[in-house]
Short mmCIF file of C-alpha atoms in Angstrom, two decimals:
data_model
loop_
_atom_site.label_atom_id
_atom_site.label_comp_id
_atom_site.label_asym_id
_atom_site.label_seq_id
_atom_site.Cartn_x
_atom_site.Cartn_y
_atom_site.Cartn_z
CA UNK A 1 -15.28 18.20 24.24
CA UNK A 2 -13.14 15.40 22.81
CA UNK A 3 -12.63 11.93 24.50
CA UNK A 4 -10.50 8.98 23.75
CA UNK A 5 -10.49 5.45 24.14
CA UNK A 6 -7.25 3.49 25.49
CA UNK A 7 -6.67 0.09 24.61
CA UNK A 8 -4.78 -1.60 27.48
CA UNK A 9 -2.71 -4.61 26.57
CA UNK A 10 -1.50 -7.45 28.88
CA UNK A 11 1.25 -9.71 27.13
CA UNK A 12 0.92 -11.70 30.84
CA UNK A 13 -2.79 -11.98 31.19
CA UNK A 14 -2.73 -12.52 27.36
CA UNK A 15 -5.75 -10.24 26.73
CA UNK A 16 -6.69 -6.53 25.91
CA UNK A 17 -9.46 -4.02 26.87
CA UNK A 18 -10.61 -0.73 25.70
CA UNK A 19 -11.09 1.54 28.21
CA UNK A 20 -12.55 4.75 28.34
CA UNK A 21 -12.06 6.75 31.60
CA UNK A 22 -13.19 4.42 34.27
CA UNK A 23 -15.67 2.33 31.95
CA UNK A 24 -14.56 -1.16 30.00
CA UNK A 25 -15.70 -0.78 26.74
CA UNK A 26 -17.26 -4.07 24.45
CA UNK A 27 -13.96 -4.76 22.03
CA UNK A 28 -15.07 -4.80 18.56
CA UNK A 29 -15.27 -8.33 16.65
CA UNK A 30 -11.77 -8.52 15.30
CA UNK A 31 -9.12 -11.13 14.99
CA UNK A 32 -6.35 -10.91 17.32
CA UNK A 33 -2.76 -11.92 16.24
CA UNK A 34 -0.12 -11.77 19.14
CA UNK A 35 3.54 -11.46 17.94
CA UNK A 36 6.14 -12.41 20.65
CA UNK A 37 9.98 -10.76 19.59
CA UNK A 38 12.52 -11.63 21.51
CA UNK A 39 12.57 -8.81 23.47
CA UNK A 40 10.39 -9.33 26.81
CA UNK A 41 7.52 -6.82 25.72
CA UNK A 42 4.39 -8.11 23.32
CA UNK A 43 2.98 -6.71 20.69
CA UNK A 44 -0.33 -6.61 19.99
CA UNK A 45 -1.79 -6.58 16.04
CA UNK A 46 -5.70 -6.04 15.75
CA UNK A 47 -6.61 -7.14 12.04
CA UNK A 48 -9.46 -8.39 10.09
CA UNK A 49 -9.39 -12.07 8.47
CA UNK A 50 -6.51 -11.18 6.71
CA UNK A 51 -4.48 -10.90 9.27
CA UNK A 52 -2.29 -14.01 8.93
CA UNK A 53 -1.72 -12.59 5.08
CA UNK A 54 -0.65 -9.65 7.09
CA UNK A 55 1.89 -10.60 8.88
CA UNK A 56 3.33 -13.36 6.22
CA UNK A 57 3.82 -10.23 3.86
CA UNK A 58 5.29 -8.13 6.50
CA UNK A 59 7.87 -10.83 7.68
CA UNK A 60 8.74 -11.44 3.74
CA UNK A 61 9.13 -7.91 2.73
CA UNK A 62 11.64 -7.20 6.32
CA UNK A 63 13.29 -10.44 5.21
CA UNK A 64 17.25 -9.95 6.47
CA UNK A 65 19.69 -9.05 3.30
CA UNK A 66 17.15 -8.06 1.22
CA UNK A 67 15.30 -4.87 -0.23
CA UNK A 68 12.70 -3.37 -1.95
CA UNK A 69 12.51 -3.09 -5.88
CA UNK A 70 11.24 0.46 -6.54
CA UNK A 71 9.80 -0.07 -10.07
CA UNK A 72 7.23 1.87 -10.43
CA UNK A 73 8.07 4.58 -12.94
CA UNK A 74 5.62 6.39 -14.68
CA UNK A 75 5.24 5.47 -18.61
CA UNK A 76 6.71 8.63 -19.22
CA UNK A 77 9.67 8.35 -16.47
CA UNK A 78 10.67 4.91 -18.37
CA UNK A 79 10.66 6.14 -21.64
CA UNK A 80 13.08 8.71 -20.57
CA UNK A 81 15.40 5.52 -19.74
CA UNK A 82 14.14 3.75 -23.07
CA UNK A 83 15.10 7.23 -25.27
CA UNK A 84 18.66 7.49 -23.01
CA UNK A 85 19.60 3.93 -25.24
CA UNK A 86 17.73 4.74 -28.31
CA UNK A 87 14.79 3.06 -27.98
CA UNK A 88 10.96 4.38 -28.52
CA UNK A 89 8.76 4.70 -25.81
CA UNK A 90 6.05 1.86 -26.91
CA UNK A 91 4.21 -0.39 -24.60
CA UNK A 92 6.60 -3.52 -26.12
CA UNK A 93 10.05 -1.78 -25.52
CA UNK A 94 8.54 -1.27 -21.34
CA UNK A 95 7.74 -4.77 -21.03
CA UNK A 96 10.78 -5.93 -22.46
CA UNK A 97 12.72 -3.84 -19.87
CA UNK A 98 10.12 -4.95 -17.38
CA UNK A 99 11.03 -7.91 -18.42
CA UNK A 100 14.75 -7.78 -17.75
CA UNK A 101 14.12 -6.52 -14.48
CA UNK A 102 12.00 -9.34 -12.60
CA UNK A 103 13.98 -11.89 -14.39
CA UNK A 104 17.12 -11.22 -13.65
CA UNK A 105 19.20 -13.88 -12.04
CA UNK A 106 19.21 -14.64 -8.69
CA UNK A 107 16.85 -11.47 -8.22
CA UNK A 108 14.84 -13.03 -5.20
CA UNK A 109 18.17 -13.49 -2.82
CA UNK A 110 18.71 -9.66 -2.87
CA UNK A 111 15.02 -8.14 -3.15
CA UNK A 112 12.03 -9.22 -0.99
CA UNK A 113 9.38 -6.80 -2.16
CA UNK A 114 8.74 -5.00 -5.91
CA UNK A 115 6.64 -1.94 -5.85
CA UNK A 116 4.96 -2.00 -9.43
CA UNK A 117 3.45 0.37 -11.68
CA UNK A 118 -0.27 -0.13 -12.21
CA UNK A 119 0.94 -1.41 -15.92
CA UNK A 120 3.66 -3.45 -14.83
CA UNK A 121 0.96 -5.00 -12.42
CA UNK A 122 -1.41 -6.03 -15.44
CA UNK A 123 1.35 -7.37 -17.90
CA UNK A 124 2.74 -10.00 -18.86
CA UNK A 125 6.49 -10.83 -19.50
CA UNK A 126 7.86 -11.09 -23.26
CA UNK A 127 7.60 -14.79 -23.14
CA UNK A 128 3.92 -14.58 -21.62
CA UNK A 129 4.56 -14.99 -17.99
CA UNK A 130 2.30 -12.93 -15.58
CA UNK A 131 5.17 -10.44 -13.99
CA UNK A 132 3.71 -10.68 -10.62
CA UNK A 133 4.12 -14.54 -10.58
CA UNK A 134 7.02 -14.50 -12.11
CA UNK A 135 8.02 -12.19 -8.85
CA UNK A 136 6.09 -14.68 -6.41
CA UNK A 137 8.01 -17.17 -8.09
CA UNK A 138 11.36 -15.81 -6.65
CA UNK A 139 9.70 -15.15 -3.34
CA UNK A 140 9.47 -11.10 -4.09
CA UNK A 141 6.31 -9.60 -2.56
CA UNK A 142 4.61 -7.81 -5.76
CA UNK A 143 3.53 -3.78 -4.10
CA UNK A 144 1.87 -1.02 -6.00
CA UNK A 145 2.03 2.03 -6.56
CA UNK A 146 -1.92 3.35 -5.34
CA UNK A 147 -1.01 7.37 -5.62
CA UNK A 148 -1.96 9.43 -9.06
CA UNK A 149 1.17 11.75 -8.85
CA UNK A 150 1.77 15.08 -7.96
CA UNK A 151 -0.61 18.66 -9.01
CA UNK A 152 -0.21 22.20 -7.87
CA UNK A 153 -1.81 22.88 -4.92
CA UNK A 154 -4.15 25.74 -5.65
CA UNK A 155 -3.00 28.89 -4.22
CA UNK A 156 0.05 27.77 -2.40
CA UNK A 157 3.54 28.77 -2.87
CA UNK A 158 4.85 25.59 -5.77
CA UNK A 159 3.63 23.32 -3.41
CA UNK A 160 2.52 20.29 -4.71
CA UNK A 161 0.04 17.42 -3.50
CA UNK A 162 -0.58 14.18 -4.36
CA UNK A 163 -4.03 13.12 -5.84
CA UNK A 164 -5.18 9.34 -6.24
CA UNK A 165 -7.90 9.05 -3.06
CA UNK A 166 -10.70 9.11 -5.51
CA UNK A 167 -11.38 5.31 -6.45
CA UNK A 168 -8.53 4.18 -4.17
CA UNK A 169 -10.88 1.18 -2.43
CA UNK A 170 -12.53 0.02 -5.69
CA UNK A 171 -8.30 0.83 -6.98
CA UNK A 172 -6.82 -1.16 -4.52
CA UNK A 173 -9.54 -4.05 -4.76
CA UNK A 174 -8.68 -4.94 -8.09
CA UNK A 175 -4.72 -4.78 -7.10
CA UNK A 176 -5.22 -6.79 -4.62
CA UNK A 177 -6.96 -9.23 -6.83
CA UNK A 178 -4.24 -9.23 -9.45
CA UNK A 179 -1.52 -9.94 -6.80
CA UNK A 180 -0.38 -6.78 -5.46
CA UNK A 181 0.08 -6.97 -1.35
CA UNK A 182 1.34 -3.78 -0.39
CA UNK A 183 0.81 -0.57 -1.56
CA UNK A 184 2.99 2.65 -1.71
CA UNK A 185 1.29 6.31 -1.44
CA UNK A 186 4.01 9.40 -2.31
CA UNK A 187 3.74 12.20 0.78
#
């Protein structure tokens, strides 16, 4: 038989308990970061040390007026733009259009967040600037793109699934590392 454990929040007490049936259960060591909207409930955020990160990232990326960059294209899905204007697909004609992208004018009032390609994360722009600071720079959370793409699922009917959960913690380590502070996963 299954059980559960209920975590009862107070926003007037200003504390939280798990409970489970009639027994108060010992909550786990975790920061606790208390967000109070203008509307008269509270919400309560359990979160590890980077918690603070957390929320700084979420606020920037649900900044008012602006949106999410989706550049994460595959090499091959940007050489299909590169050969639509006559270029080759080469490693040098993606960062140049890369490039373009992150440092176009004004790009930071309009965009808040830039999901990245796991390339895109690592490179430089043509005149040797780090893309993701060159995002930071403009205020423009850098994302990633975590997920390996789409294969056949095995005996289905062209259904599809997405692979990329092999490696994904040591993956999304080394993002993090290099700057990336969200992640996107295709469903």
């Amino acid at each position: 038989m299954a059980s559960a454990s209920l975590l009862k929040s107070s926003p007037v007490l200003d504390k939280s308990e798990f409970v489970k049936g009639s027994q108060t259960l010992r909550q786990p060591s975790v920061s606790v970061v208390r967000c109070h909207p203008t509307a008269p409930s509270s919400l309560t955020i359990r979160a590890s040390s980077y918690a603070g990160e957390l929320v700084k990232t979420a606020k920037t990326v649900a900044s008012p007026g602006r949106g999410i960059l989706a550049m994460d294209e595959s090499n091959a899905t940007c050489g299909k733009r590169l050969a639509s204007i006559g270029l080759e697909n080469t490693e040098a004609n993606r960062q140049a259009y890369r490039t373009l992208l992150v440092t176009a004018p004004g790009l930071g009032q309009y965009i808040s967040g830039a999901i990245l390609f796991e390339e895109t994360l690592y490179q430089s722009t043509t005149d040797g600037k780090k893309m993701v600071d060159v995002l930071v720079g403009q205020n423009i959370v850098p994302g990633i793109k975590v997920d390996k793409g789409l294969v056949p699922l095995v005996g289905s009917n062209n259904e599809s699934w997405c692979q990329g959960l092999d490696g994904l913690a040591s993956r999304s380590a080394a993002y993090y590392q290099q700057g990336a502070r969200f992640a996107k996963w295709r469903t």
